């Protein structure tokens, strides 16, 4: 689905922004970049900012205007920071991401970003079937083009559910193993003089609460038991 999403930049002013957009796209699994009504940009700066996403920059398509850039697209989403009579139906990237991905099953989807200084014109917005606005504070609403692209591509990437979170390799510690750990720590705390008989129950409840705030894996428990054993050894050797 992400292969069918096209990022369209309209007359970008700075080569650095073009390169940064390529990097943002690569981060989120997109590769189709189109430039509408291109200007003369510093391509050396663009290549530097693209970092390892130069292939996206080199494979970009250029069109004389926005109409040509989105001619083969079904859903066309235009970004805007301004509100007005015909911009009241704007949605966030998070709201539009599912729609964009659904449409991408059957046709190209364009996500359009305007000029850094003036955004998209009313004529260009008229070519868009949906309008998108990134929520910001009222005190400062301007967002750098590459940052805006990254935010929108991130929402698409998350909605596509292609990211696989790392999985804990060590199994969850059993109750029996945890109890062995607590017994070892109890012995250690007595040995080093950290607690006395009259405070032992209270201190062990505190230790249990501390070590039960999150799940403990087998590896976690083995590390904690190793620390306790080493502490016991150090305490025994120092006394002798």
mmCIF file of C-alpha atoms in Angstrom:
data_model
loop_
_atom_site.group_PDB
_atom_site.id
_atom_site.type_symbol
_atom_site.label_atom_id
_atom_site.label_comp_id
_atom_site.label_asym_id
_atom_site.label_seq_id
_atom_site.Cartn_x
_atom_site.Cartn_y
_atom_site.Cartn_z
ATOM 1 C CA UNK A 1 0.000 0.000 0.000
ATOM 2 C CA UNK A 2 2.789 2.427 0.863
ATOM 3 C CA UNK A 3 4.256 1.872 -2.609
ATOM 4 C CA UNK A 4 1.134 3.495 -4.023
ATOM 5 C CA UNK A 5 1.492 6.711 -1.979
ATOM 6 C CA UNK A 6 3.072 9.626 -3.848
ATOM 7 C CA UNK A 7 4.595 12.597 -2.049
ATOM 8 C CA UNK A 8 4.203 15.744 -4.167
ATOM 9 C CA UNK A 9 6.180 18.906 -3.453
ATOM 10 C CA UNK A 10 4.962 22.036 -5.206
ATOM 11 C CA UNK A 11 7.768 24.449 -6.181
ATOM 12 C CA UNK A 12 10.051 23.709 -3.213
ATOM 13 C CA UNK A 13 12.333 26.650 -2.457
ATOM 14 C CA UNK A 14 15.284 24.838 -0.926
ATOM 15 C CA UNK A 15 17.288 21.852 -2.055
ATOM 16 C CA UNK A 16 17.916 20.964 1.582
ATOM 17 C CA UNK A 17 14.214 20.511 2.146
ATOM 18 C CA UNK A 18 13.947 18.232 -0.871
ATOM 19 C CA UNK A 19 16.751 16.060 0.476
ATOM 20 C CA UNK A 20 15.265 15.992 3.974
ATOM 21 C CA UNK A 21 11.914 14.952 2.500
ATOM 22 C CA UNK A 22 13.624 12.016 0.772
ATOM 23 C CA UNK A 23 15.148 10.934 4.065
ATOM 24 C CA UNK A 24 11.785 11.204 5.845
ATOM 25 C CA UNK A 25 10.138 9.128 3.113
ATOM 26 C CA UNK A 26 12.815 6.444 3.342
ATOM 27 C CA UNK A 27 12.382 6.275 7.128
ATOM 28 C CA UNK A 28 8.705 5.431 6.671
ATOM 29 C CA UNK A 29 8.854 3.125 3.652
ATOM 30 C CA UNK A 30 7.745 5.515 0.889
ATOM 31 C CA UNK A 31 9.662 6.052 -2.351
ATOM 32 C CA UNK A 32 7.464 7.848 -4.919
ATOM 33 C CA UNK A 33 8.482 11.524 -5.000
ATOM 34 C CA UNK A 34 7.097 14.064 -7.476
ATOM 35 C CA UNK A 35 8.073 17.711 -7.897
ATOM 36 C CA UNK A 36 5.415 19.988 -9.414
ATOM 37 C CA UNK A 37 6.472 23.261 -11.045
ATOM 38 C CA UNK A 38 10.130 22.780 -10.029
ATOM 39 C CA UNK A 39 12.504 25.683 -9.421
ATOM 40 C CA UNK A 40 16.264 25.745 -9.680
ATOM 41 C CA UNK A 41 17.363 24.152 -6.428
ATOM 42 C CA UNK A 42 20.762 23.501 -4.909
ATOM 43 C CA UNK A 43 20.976 19.799 -5.702
ATOM 44 C CA UNK A 44 24.289 19.459 -3.895
ATOM 45 C CA UNK A 45 22.522 20.520 -0.715
ATOM 46 C CA UNK A 46 19.635 18.193 -1.561
ATOM 47 C CA UNK A 47 21.938 15.196 -1.947
ATOM 48 C CA UNK A 48 23.727 16.009 1.298
ATOM 49 C CA UNK A 49 20.473 16.199 3.272
ATOM 50 C CA UNK A 50 19.054 13.070 1.617
ATOM 51 C CA UNK A 51 21.847 11.089 3.302
ATOM 52 C CA UNK A 52 21.179 7.423 2.397
ATOM 53 C CA UNK A 53 17.941 8.196 0.532
ATOM 54 C CA UNK A 54 19.623 9.601 -2.592
ATOM 55 C CA UNK A 55 17.889 6.972 -4.724
ATOM 56 C CA UNK A 56 14.532 8.597 -3.949
ATOM 57 C CA UNK A 57 15.948 11.983 -4.938
ATOM 58 C CA UNK A 58 17.475 10.654 -8.153
ATOM 59 C CA UNK A 59 14.276 8.791 -9.133
ATOM 60 C CA UNK A 60 11.955 11.747 -8.537
ATOM 61 C CA UNK A 61 9.552 12.737 -11.285
ATOM 62 C CA UNK A 62 9.107 16.373 -12.294
ATOM 63 C CA UNK A 63 5.914 17.871 -13.712
ATOM 64 C CA UNK A 64 5.061 21.323 -15.082
ATOM 65 C CA UNK A 65 2.268 21.824 -12.543
ATOM 66 C CA UNK A 66 0.270 20.103 -9.814
ATOM 67 C CA UNK A 67 -2.487 18.991 -12.184
ATOM 68 C CA UNK A 68 0.036 16.964 -14.168
ATOM 69 C CA UNK A 69 1.664 15.550 -11.013
ATOM 70 C CA UNK A 70 -1.628 14.119 -9.713
ATOM 71 C CA UNK A 71 -3.299 13.295 -13.046
ATOM 72 C CA UNK A 72 -3.068 9.528 -12.441
ATOM 73 C CA UNK A 73 -4.047 9.684 -8.765
ATOM 74 C CA UNK A 74 -7.405 8.820 -7.262
ATOM 75 C CA UNK A 75 -7.300 10.373 -3.808
ATOM 76 C CA UNK A 76 -5.437 13.699 -3.646
ATOM 77 C CA UNK A 77 -4.733 15.053 -0.153
ATOM 78 C CA UNK A 78 -3.598 18.657 0.097
ATOM 79 C CA UNK A 79 -1.896 20.014 3.193
ATOM 80 C CA UNK A 80 -2.778 23.453 4.526
ATOM 81 C CA UNK A 81 -1.957 25.494 7.621
ATOM 82 C CA UNK A 82 -4.548 28.169 6.912
ATOM 83 C CA UNK A 83 -8.254 27.994 7.636
ATOM 84 C CA UNK A 84 -10.919 29.679 5.564
ATOM 85 C CA UNK A 85 -14.364 29.316 4.057
ATOM 86 C CA UNK A 86 -13.412 26.312 1.947
ATOM 87 C CA UNK A 87 -10.922 24.810 4.394
ATOM 88 C CA UNK A 88 -13.219 24.073 7.304
ATOM 89 C CA UNK A 89 -13.394 20.345 6.553
ATOM 90 C CA UNK A 90 -9.693 19.694 7.166
ATOM 91 C CA UNK A 91 -8.698 16.473 8.916
ATOM 92 C CA UNK A 92 -5.520 15.386 10.661
ATOM 93 C CA UNK A 93 -2.986 12.979 9.184
ATOM 94 C CA UNK A 94 -4.101 10.367 11.703
ATOM 95 C CA UNK A 95 -7.707 10.681 10.564
ATOM 96 C CA UNK A 96 -6.849 10.518 6.866
ATOM 97 C CA UNK A 97 -4.237 7.748 6.994
ATOM 98 C CA UNK A 98 -6.746 4.828 6.935
ATOM 99 C CA UNK A 99 -8.616 6.398 4.017
ATOM 100 C CA UNK A 100 -5.390 6.952 2.113
ATOM 101 C CA UNK A 101 -4.241 3.370 2.621
ATOM 102 C CA UNK A 102 -7.639 1.992 1.620
ATOM 103 C CA UNK A 103 -7.598 4.037 -1.586
ATOM 104 C CA UNK A 104 -4.005 2.960 -2.260
ATOM 105 C CA UNK A 105 -5.257 -0.604 -2.770
ATOM 106 C CA UNK A 106 -6.801 0.456 -6.078
ATOM 107 C CA UNK A 107 -5.082 3.637 -7.251
ATOM 108 C CA UNK A 108 -2.260 6.065 -6.661
ATOM 109 C CA UNK A 109 -2.755 8.420 -3.727
ATOM 110 C CA UNK A 110 -1.079 11.822 -3.700
ATOM 111 C CA UNK A 111 -0.095 13.712 -0.561
ATOM 112 C CA UNK A 112 0.606 17.295 -1.615
ATOM 113 C CA UNK A 113 2.798 19.837 0.170
ATOM 114 C CA UNK A 114 2.946 23.492 -0.861
ATOM 115 C CA UNK A 115 5.683 26.060 -1.011
ATOM 116 C CA UNK A 116 7.617 26.797 2.150
ATOM 117 C CA UNK A 117 6.584 30.472 2.088
ATOM 118 C CA UNK A 118 3.008 30.461 0.736
ATOM 119 C CA UNK A 119 1.732 26.898 0.778
ATOM 120 C CA UNK A 120 -0.762 25.801 -1.864
ATOM 121 C CA UNK A 121 -2.804 28.279 -3.870
ATOM 122 C CA UNK A 122 -6.598 28.085 -3.926
ATOM 123 C CA UNK A 123 -6.414 26.755 -7.475
ATOM 124 C CA UNK A 124 -4.071 23.991 -6.389
ATOM 125 C CA UNK A 125 -6.239 23.175 -3.396
ATOM 126 C CA UNK A 126 -9.199 22.818 -5.727
ATOM 127 C CA UNK A 127 -7.443 19.787 -7.235
ATOM 128 C CA UNK A 128 -7.408 18.085 -3.842
ATOM 129 C CA UNK A 129 -10.198 15.747 -2.778
ATOM 130 C CA UNK A 130 -9.250 15.997 0.922
ATOM 131 C CA UNK A 131 -7.501 18.634 3.021
ATOM 132 C CA UNK A 132 -5.070 17.853 5.815
ATOM 133 C CA UNK A 133 -3.875 20.083 8.621
ATOM 134 C CA UNK A 134 -1.250 19.143 11.193
ATOM 135 C CA UNK A 135 -2.377 20.285 14.664
ATOM 136 C CA UNK A 136 -0.080 22.870 16.246
ATOM 137 C CA UNK A 137 -0.277 25.538 18.909
ATOM 138 C CA UNK A 138 -2.024 28.736 17.875
ATOM 139 C CA UNK A 139 1.089 30.692 18.804
ATOM 140 C CA UNK A 140 3.242 29.079 16.088
ATOM 141 C CA UNK A 141 1.564 27.156 13.289
ATOM 142 C CA UNK A 142 4.334 27.068 10.664
ATOM 143 C CA UNK A 143 5.982 23.667 10.168
ATOM 144 C CA UNK A 144 9.053 23.009 8.053
ATOM 145 C CA UNK A 145 8.173 21.107 4.881
ATOM 146 C CA UNK A 146 10.316 18.054 5.635
ATOM 147 C CA UNK A 147 8.970 17.894 9.186
ATOM 148 C CA UNK A 148 5.413 18.018 7.859
ATOM 149 C CA UNK A 149 6.208 15.211 5.399
ATOM 150 C CA UNK A 150 7.727 13.121 8.186
ATOM 151 C CA UNK A 151 4.653 13.546 10.416
ATOM 152 C CA UNK A 152 2.279 12.524 7.626
ATOM 153 C CA UNK A 153 4.432 9.609 6.460
ATOM 154 C CA UNK A 154 4.737 8.402 10.052
ATOM 155 C CA UNK A 155 0.953 8.280 10.424
ATOM 156 C CA UNK A 156 0.683 6.321 7.173
ATOM 157 C CA UNK A 157 3.440 3.934 8.270
ATOM 158 C CA UNK A 158 1.796 3.275 11.645
ATOM 159 C CA UNK A 159 -1.657 2.830 10.098
ATOM 160 C CA UNK A 160 -0.227 0.352 7.565
ATOM 161 C CA UNK A 161 0.784 -1.890 10.501
ATOM 162 C CA UNK A 162 3.993 -2.999 8.829
ATOM 163 C CA UNK A 163 6.231 -2.265 11.815
ATOM 164 C CA UNK A 164 7.161 -5.268 13.928
ATOM 165 C CA UNK A 165 8.189 -4.349 17.436
ATOM 166 C CA UNK A 166 11.161 -6.228 18.916
ATOM 167 C CA UNK A 167 10.174 -9.223 21.034
ATOM 168 C CA UNK A 168 11.721 -10.117 24.394
ATOM 169 C CA UNK A 169 13.823 -13.238 23.765
ATOM 170 C CA UNK A 170 13.970 -14.306 27.406
ATOM 171 C CA UNK A 171 10.857 -15.960 28.819
ATOM 172 C CA UNK A 172 8.856 -14.422 31.634
ATOM 173 C CA UNK A 173 10.216 -15.501 35.006
ATOM 174 C CA UNK A 174 8.054 -17.969 36.906
ATOM 175 C CA UNK A 175 6.811 -17.322 40.428
ATOM 176 C CA UNK A 176 9.125 -20.045 41.732
ATOM 177 C CA UNK A 177 12.178 -18.371 40.190
ATOM 178 C CA UNK A 178 11.175 -14.957 41.508
ATOM 179 C CA UNK A 179 10.765 -16.390 45.025
ATOM 180 C CA UNK A 180 14.261 -17.868 44.855
ATOM 181 C CA UNK A 181 15.545 -14.442 43.897
ATOM 182 C CA UNK A 182 13.781 -12.759 46.823
ATOM 183 C CA UNK A 183 15.125 -15.360 49.281
ATOM 184 C CA UNK A 184 18.638 -14.753 47.998
ATOM 185 C CA UNK A 185 18.229 -11.003 48.334
ATOM 186 C CA UNK A 186 16.837 -11.411 51.843
ATOM 187 C CA UNK A 187 19.935 -13.377 52.819
ATOM 188 C CA UNK A 188 22.163 -10.774 51.195
ATOM 189 C CA UNK A 189 20.517 -7.794 52.879
ATOM 190 C CA UNK A 190 20.911 -9.476 56.265
ATOM 191 C CA UNK A 191 24.544 -10.298 55.544
ATOM 192 C CA UNK A 192 25.527 -6.772 54.564
ATOM 193 C CA UNK A 193 23.626 -5.270 57.468
ATOM 194 C CA UNK A 194 21.093 -3.422 55.370
ATOM 195 C CA UNK A 195 18.165 -4.703 57.452
ATOM 196 C CA UNK A 196 17.494 -6.243 60.870
ATOM 197 C CA UNK A 197 14.949 -8.849 61.998
ATOM 198 C CA UNK A 198 12.422 -6.277 63.211
ATOM 199 C CA UNK A 199 12.439 -4.493 59.836
ATOM 200 C CA UNK A 200 12.870 -7.480 57.546
ATOM 201 C CA UNK A 201 9.234 -8.029 56.596
ATOM 202 C CA UNK A 202 8.694 -4.338 55.876
ATOM 203 C CA UNK A 203 11.903 -4.037 53.835
ATOM 204 C CA UNK A 204 11.171 -7.162 51.800
ATOM 205 C CA UNK A 205 7.692 -5.889 50.956
ATOM 206 C CA UNK A 206 9.320 -2.719 49.684
ATOM 207 C CA UNK A 207 11.826 -4.706 47.613
ATOM 208 C CA UNK A 208 9.043 -6.855 46.170
ATOM 209 C CA UNK A 209 7.069 -3.752 45.230
ATOM 210 C CA UNK A 210 10.144 -2.196 43.623
ATOM 211 C CA UNK A 211 10.922 -5.283 41.538
ATOM 212 C CA UNK A 212 7.294 -5.900 40.577
ATOM 213 C CA UNK A 213 6.658 -2.597 38.783
ATOM 214 C CA UNK A 214 7.318 -4.294 35.473
ATOM 215 C CA UNK A 215 7.546 -7.821 34.096
ATOM 216 C CA UNK A 216 10.715 -9.715 34.998
ATOM 217 C CA UNK A 217 12.189 -12.075 32.439
ATOM 218 C CA UNK A 218 14.335 -15.086 33.286
ATOM 219 C CA UNK A 219 17.407 -13.100 32.250
ATOM 220 C CA UNK A 220 16.351 -10.192 34.488
ATOM 221 C CA UNK A 221 16.028 -12.479 37.512
ATOM 222 C CA UNK A 222 19.353 -14.193 36.803
ATOM 223 C CA UNK A 223 21.099 -10.819 36.732
ATOM 224 C CA UNK A 224 19.525 -9.778 40.034
ATOM 225 C CA UNK A 225 20.489 -13.120 41.600
ATOM 226 C CA UNK A 226 24.014 -12.727 40.285
ATOM 227 C CA UNK A 227 24.294 -9.301 41.916
ATOM 228 C CA UNK A 228 23.046 -10.737 45.219
ATOM 229 C CA UNK A 229 25.526 -13.645 45.117
ATOM 230 C CA UNK A 230 28.429 -11.327 44.333
ATOM 231 C CA UNK A 231 27.372 -9.063 47.197
ATOM 232 C CA UNK A 232 27.312 -12.053 49.550
ATOM 233 C CA UNK A 233 30.771 -13.109 48.396
ATOM 234 C CA UNK A 234 32.144 -9.582 48.845
ATOM 235 C CA UNK A 235 30.597 -9.308 52.315
ATOM 236 C CA UNK A 236 32.029 -12.681 53.388
ATOM 237 C CA UNK A 237 35.520 -11.885 52.130
ATOM 238 C CA UNK A 238 35.603 -8.423 53.690
ATOM 239 C CA UNK A 239 34.706 -9.836 57.114
ATOM 240 C CA UNK A 240 37.422 -12.470 56.890
#
